[in-house]
Tab-separated table of C-alpha atoms in Angstrom:
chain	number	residue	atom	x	y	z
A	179	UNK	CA	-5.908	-16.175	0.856
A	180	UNK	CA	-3.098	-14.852	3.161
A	181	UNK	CA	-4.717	-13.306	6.463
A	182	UNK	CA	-2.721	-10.032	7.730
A	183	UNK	CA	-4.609	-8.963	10.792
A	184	UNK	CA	-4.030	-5.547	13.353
A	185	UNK	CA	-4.585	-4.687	16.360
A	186	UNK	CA	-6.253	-1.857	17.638
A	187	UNK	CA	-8.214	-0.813	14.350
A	188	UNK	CA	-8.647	2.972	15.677
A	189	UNK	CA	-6.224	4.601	18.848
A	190	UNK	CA	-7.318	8.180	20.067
A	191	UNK	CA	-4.797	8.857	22.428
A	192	UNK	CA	-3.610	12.519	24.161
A	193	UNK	CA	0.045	14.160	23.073
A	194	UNK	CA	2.922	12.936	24.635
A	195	UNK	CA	1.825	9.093	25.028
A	196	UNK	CA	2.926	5.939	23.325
A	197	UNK	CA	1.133	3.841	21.086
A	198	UNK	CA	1.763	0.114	20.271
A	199	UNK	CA	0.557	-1.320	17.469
A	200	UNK	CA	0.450	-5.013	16.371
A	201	UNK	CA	0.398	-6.608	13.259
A	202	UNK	CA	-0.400	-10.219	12.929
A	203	UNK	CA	0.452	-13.047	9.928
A	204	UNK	CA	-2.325	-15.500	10.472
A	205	UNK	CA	-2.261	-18.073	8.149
A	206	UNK	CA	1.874	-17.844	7.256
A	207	UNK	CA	5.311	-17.020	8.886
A	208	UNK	CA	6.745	-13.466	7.889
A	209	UNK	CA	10.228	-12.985	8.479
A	210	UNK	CA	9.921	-9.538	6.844
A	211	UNK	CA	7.260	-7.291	7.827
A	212	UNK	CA	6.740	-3.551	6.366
A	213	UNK	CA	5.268	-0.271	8.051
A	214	UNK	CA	3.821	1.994	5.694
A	215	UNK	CA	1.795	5.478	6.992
A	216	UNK	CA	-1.073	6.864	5.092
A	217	UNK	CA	-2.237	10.691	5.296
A	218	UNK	CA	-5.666	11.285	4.099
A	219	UNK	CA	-5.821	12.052	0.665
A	220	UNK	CA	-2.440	10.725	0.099
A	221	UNK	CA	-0.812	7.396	-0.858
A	222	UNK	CA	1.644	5.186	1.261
A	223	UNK	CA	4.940	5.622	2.312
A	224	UNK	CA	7.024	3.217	3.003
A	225	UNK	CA	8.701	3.701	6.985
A	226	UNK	CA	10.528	0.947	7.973
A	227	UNK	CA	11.111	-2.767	6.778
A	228	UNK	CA	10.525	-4.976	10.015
A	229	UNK	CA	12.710	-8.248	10.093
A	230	UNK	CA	12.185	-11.262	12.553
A	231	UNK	CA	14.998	-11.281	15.172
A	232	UNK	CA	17.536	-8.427	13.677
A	233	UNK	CA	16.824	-4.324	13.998
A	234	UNK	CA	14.092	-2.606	11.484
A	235	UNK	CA	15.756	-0.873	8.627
A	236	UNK	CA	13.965	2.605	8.223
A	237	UNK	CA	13.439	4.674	5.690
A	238	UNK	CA	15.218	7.998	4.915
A	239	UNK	CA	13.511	10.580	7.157
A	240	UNK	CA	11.952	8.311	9.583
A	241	UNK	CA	12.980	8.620	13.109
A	242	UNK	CA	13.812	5.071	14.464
A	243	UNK	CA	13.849	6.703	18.369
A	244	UNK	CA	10.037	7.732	17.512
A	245	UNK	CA	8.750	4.828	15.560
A	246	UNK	CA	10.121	1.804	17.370
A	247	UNK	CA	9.717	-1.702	15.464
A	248	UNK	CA	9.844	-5.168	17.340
A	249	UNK	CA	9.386	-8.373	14.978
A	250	UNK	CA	9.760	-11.187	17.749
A	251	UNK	CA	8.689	-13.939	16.410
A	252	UNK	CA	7.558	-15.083	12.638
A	253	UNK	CA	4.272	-13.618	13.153
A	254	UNK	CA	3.995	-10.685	15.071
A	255	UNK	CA	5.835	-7.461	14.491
A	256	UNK	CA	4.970	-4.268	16.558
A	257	UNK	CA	4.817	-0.577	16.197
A	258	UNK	CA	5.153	1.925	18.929
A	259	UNK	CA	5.013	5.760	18.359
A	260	UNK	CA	6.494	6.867	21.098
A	261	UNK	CA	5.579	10.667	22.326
A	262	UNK	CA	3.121	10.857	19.758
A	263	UNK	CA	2.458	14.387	18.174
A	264	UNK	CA	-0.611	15.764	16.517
A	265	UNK	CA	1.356	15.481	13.147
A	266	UNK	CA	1.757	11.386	14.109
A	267	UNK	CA	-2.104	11.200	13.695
A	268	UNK	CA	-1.866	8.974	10.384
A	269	UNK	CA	-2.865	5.519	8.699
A	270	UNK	CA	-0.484	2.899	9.314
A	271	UNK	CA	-0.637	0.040	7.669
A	272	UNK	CA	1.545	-2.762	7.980
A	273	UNK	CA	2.152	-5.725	5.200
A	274	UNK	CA	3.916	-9.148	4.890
A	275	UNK	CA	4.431	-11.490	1.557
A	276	UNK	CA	3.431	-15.080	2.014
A	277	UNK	CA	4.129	-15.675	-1.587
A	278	UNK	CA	4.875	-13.671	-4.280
A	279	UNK	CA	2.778	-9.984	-3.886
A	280	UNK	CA	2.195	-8.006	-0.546
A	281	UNK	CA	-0.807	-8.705	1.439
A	282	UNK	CA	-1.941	-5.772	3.884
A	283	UNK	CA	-3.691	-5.306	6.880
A	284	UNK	CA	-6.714	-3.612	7.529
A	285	UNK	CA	-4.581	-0.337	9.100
A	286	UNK	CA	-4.642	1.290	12.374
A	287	UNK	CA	-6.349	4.661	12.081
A	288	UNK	CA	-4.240	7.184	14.859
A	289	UNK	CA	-5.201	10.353	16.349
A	290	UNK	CA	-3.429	12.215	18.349
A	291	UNK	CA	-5.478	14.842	20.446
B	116	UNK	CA	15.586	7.812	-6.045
B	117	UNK	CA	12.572	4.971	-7.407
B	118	UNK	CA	9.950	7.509	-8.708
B	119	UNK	CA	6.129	6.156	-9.978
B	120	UNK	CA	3.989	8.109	-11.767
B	121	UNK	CA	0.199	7.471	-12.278
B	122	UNK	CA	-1.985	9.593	-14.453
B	123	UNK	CA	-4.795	10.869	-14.147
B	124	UNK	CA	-4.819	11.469	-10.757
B	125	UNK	CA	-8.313	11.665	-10.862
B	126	UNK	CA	-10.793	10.173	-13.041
B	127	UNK	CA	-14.503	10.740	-12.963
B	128	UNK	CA	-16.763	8.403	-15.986
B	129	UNK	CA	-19.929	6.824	-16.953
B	130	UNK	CA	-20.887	3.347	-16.421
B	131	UNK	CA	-20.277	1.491	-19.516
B	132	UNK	CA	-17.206	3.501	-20.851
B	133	UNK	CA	-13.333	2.179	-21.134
B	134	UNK	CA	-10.510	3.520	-19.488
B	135	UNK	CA	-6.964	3.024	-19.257
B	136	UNK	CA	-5.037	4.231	-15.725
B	137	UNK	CA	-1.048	4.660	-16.101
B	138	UNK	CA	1.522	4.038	-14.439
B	139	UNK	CA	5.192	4.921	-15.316
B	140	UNK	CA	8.351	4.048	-13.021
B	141	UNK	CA	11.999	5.635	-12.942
B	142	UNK	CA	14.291	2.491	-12.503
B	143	UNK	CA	14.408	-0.871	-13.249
B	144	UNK	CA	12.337	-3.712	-11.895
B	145	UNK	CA	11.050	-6.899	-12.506
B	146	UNK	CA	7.293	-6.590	-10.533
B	147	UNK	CA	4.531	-4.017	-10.258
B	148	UNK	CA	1.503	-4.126	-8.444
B	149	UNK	CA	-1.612	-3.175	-8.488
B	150	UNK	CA	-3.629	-2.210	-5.259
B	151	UNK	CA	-7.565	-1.041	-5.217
B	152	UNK	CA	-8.379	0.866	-2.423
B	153	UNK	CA	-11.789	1.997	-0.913
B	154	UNK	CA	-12.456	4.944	1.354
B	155	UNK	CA	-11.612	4.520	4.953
B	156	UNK	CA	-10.662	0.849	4.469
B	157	UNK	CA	-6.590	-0.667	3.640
B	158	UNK	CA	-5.310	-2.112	0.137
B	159	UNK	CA	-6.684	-5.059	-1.718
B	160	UNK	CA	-4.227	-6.561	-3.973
B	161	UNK	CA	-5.375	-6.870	-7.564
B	162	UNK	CA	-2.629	-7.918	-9.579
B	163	UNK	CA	1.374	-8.320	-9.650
B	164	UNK	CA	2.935	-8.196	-12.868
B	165	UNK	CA	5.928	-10.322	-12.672
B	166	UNK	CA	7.560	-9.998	-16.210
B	167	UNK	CA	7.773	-8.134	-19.367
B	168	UNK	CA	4.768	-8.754	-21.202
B	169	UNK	CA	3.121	-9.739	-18.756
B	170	UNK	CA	-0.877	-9.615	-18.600
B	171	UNK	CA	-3.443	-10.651	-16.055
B	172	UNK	CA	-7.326	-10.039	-16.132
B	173	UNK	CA	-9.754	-10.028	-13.495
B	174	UNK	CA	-13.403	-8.993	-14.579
B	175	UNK	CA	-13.577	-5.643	-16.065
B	176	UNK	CA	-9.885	-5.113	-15.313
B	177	UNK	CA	-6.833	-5.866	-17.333
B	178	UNK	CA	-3.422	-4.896	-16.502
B	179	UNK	CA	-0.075	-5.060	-18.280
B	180	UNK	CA	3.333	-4.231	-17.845
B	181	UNK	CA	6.162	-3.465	-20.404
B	182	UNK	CA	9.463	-3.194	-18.803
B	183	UNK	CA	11.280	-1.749	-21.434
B	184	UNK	CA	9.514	1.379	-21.267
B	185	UNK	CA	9.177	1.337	-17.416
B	186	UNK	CA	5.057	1.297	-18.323
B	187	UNK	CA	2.249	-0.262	-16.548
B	188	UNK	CA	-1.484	0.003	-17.811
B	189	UNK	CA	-4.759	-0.879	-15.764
B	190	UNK	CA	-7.768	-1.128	-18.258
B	191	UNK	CA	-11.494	-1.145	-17.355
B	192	UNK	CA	-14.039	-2.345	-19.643
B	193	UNK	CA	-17.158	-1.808	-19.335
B	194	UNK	CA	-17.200	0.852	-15.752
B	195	UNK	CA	-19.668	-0.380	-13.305
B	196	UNK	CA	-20.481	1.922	-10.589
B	197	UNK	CA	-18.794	-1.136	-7.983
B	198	UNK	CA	-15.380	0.008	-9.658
B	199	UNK	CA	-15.697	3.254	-8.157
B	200	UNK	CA	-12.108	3.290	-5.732
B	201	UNK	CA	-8.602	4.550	-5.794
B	202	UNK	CA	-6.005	2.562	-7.732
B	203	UNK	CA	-2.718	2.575	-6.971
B	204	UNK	CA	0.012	1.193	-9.015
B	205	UNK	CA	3.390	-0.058	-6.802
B	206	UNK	CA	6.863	-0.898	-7.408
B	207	UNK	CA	9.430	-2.885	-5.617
B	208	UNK	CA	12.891	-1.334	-6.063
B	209	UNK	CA	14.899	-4.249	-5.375
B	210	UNK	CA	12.625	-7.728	-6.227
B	211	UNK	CA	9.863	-8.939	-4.261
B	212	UNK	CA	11.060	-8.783	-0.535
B	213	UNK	CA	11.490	-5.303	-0.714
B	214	UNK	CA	8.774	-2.828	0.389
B	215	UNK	CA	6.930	-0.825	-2.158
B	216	UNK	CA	7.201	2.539	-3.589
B	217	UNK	CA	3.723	3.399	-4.432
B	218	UNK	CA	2.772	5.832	-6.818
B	219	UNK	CA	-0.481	8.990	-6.099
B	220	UNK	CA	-3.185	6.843	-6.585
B	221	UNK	CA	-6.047	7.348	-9.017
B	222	UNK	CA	-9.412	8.521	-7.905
B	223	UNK	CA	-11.898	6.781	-9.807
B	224	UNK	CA	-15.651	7.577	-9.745
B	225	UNK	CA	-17.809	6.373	-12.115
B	226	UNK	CA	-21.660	7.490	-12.897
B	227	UNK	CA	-24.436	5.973	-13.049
């Protein structure tokens, strides 16, 4: 089945810093990626749809200065909290569609000391 | 606004019993998903409903989806203790390349 990898898997990093994460297609080209954030005990929300060579269309109440989305090429699109806050700490997961349902990837757990 | 709507929110049973887990959704749309989740770990994709009437079946699960009343049902037969995860039911507002609007998740736990 379709392979959606990311990279790190866990980021501890202090207030203030910025945090890239990566999320792979493997086995497919994406030309739409999506960024969804988990907070424990809660279910996804949708931040930002990630498109291949055009700007990231964000979702209403998402800061696009603070959450900064890069889809380069058809399988790579990147996620960088920038001056990341305590309240950042979160799941993200990102997700593509090789076919005809969204596959996901295994999530980056953040926290933000 | 796209709005979805599971109930219960939480669900503990016994092994052996039936359940039904369900999902309602405010506008219209032509696919729902359904997305199993364990603790710690991301979403595994269990089904996507694609029309009205639709029904799939995997195991001890069974989902359906009538679009008419905006209603989505995942049924377990049979609870084994494996089965014991969240379920979350999704919804693309605007067709398949659209990202999802998830609804709370259920809880599941089932007994021994």
């Amino acid at each position: 089945g379709a392979v959606v990898s990311q990279h790190p898997s866990w980021v501890i990093c202090k207030s203030g810093t910025s945090v890239k994460i990566e999320c792979r297609s493997l086995d497919f080209q994406a030309t739409t990626m999506f960024w969804y954030r988990q907070f424990p005990k809660q279910s996804l929300m949708l931040m930002a749809t990630s498109n291949e060579g055009s700007k990231a269309t964000y979702e209403q109440g998402v800061e696009k200065d603070k959450f900064l989305i890069n889809h380069a090429s058809l399988t790579l699109s990147t996620l960088t909290v920038t001056s990341a806050h305590p309240e950042d700490s979160s799941f993200y997961i990102c997700s593509a569609i090789p076919v005809e349902t969204q596959y996901f990837g295994p999530g980056t757990r953040l926290l933000v000391l | 606004e796209l709005k979805v709507e599971q109930n219960p929110l939480f669900l503990s049973m016994q092994e052996g019993k039936n359940y039904t887990i369900y999902c309602n959704y405010s506008t219209t749309s032509d696919r729902l998903y359904w997305y199993r989740q364990d603790p710690g770990k991301s979403l595994e994709s269990l089904f996507v409903l694609l029309s009205n009437g639709a029904v799939k079946q995997e195991g001890r699960l069974m989902a359906s989806l009538d679009t008419k009343a905006r209603l989505s049902t995942l049924h377990i037969t049979a609870a084994v203790h494996d089965l014991s995860a969240t379920y979350f039911c999704a919804v693309a507002p605007g067709g398949g390349a659209d990202g999802l609007t998830f609804g709370k998740g259920t809880h599941l736990i089932i007994q021994p």
